[in-house]
Coordinates of C-alpha atoms in Angstrom, one line a residue:
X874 CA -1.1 -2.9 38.9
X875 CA 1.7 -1.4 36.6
X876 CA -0.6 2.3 36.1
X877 CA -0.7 4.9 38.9
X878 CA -2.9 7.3 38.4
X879 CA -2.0 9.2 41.4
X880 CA 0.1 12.1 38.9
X881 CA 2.5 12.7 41.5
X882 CA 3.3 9.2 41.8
X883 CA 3.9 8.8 37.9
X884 CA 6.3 11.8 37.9
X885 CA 8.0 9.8 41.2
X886 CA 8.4 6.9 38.7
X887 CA 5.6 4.4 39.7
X888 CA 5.0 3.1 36.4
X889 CA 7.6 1.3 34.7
X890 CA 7.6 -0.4 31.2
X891 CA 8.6 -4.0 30.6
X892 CA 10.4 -5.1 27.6
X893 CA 8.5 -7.4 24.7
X894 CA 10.0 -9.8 23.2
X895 CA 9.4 -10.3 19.1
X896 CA 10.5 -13.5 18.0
X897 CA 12.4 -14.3 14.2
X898 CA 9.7 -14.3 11.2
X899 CA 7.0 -12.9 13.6
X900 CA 4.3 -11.2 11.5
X901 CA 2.2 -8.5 13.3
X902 CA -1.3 -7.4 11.6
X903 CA -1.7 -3.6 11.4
X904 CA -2.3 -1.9 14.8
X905 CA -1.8 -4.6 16.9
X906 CA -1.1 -3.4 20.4
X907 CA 1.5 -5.4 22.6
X908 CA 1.2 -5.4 26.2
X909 CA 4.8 -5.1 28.2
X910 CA 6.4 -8.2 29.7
X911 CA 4.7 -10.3 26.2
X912 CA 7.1 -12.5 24.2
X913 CA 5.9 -13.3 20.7
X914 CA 7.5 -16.9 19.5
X915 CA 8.9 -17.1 16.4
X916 CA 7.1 -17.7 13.2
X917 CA 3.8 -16.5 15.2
X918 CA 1.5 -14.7 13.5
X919 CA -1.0 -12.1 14.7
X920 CA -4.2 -11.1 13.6
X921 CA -4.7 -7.3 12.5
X922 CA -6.1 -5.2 15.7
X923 CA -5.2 -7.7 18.0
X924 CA -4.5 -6.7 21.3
X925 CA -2.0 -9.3 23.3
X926 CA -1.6 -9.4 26.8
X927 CA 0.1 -12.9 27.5
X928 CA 2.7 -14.4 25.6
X929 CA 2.2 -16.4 22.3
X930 CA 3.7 -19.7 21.5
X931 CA 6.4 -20.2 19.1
X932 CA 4.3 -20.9 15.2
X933 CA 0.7 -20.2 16.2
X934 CA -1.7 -17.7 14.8
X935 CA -3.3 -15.6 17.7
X936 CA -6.2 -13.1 16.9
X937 CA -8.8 -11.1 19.2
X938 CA -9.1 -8.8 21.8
X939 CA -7.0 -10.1 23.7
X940 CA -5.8 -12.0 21.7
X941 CA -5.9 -15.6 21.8
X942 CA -4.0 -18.7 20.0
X943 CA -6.5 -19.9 17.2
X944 CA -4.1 -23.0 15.8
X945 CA -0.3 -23.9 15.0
X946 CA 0.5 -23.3 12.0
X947 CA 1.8 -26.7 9.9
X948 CA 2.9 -27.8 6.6
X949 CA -0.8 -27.7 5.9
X950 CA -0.6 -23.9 5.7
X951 CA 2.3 -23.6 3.0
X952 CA 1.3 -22.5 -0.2
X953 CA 4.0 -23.9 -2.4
X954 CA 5.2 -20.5 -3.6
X955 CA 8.7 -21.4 -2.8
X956 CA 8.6 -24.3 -5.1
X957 CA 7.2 -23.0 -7.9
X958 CA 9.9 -20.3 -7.8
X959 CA 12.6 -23.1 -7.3
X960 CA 10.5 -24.5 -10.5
X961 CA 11.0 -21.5 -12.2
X962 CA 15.2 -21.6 -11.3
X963 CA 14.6 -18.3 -9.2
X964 CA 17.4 -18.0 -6.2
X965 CA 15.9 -18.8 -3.1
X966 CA 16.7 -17.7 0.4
X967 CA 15.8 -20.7 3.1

């Protein structure tokens, strides 16, 4: 348990946060809530509202309270915008 809820104890420094970890080309839903000590793989994407308390695999979409993986995300998912701007002769970043 991470919480005192003993005041005196909190003021002694009983709780303590934990970093999170927020991987490249994450994409976070409005007020989604991360619990300390989570790492977020890159490319994940969560749901809005979520709430995660575990970490989240690298390319997944995770949703819920708490959340949970729902899939990977795969070539499946793209929508060919990329392409039809490289059709267009737009500059693309990779």
């Amino acid at each position: 348990m991470n919480h005192a809820l003993d005041f005196e104890e909190r003021k002694a420094g009983a709780c303590q946060a934990k970093p999170i970890v927020i991987g490249d080309g994450v994409w976070l839903g409005g007020h989604v809530t991360v619990l300390g000590g989570v790492t977020i793989g890159e490319g994940a994407v969560i749901g809005a509202g979520a709430v995660v308390t575990h970490d989240i695999p690298p390319h997944t979409i995770a949703a819920g309270n708490p959340a949970r993986v729902l899939r990977e995300i795969t070539e499946a998912d793209r929508t060919g915008y990329i392409e039809r701007l490289r059709a267009r002769g737009a500059a693309v970043k990779a």
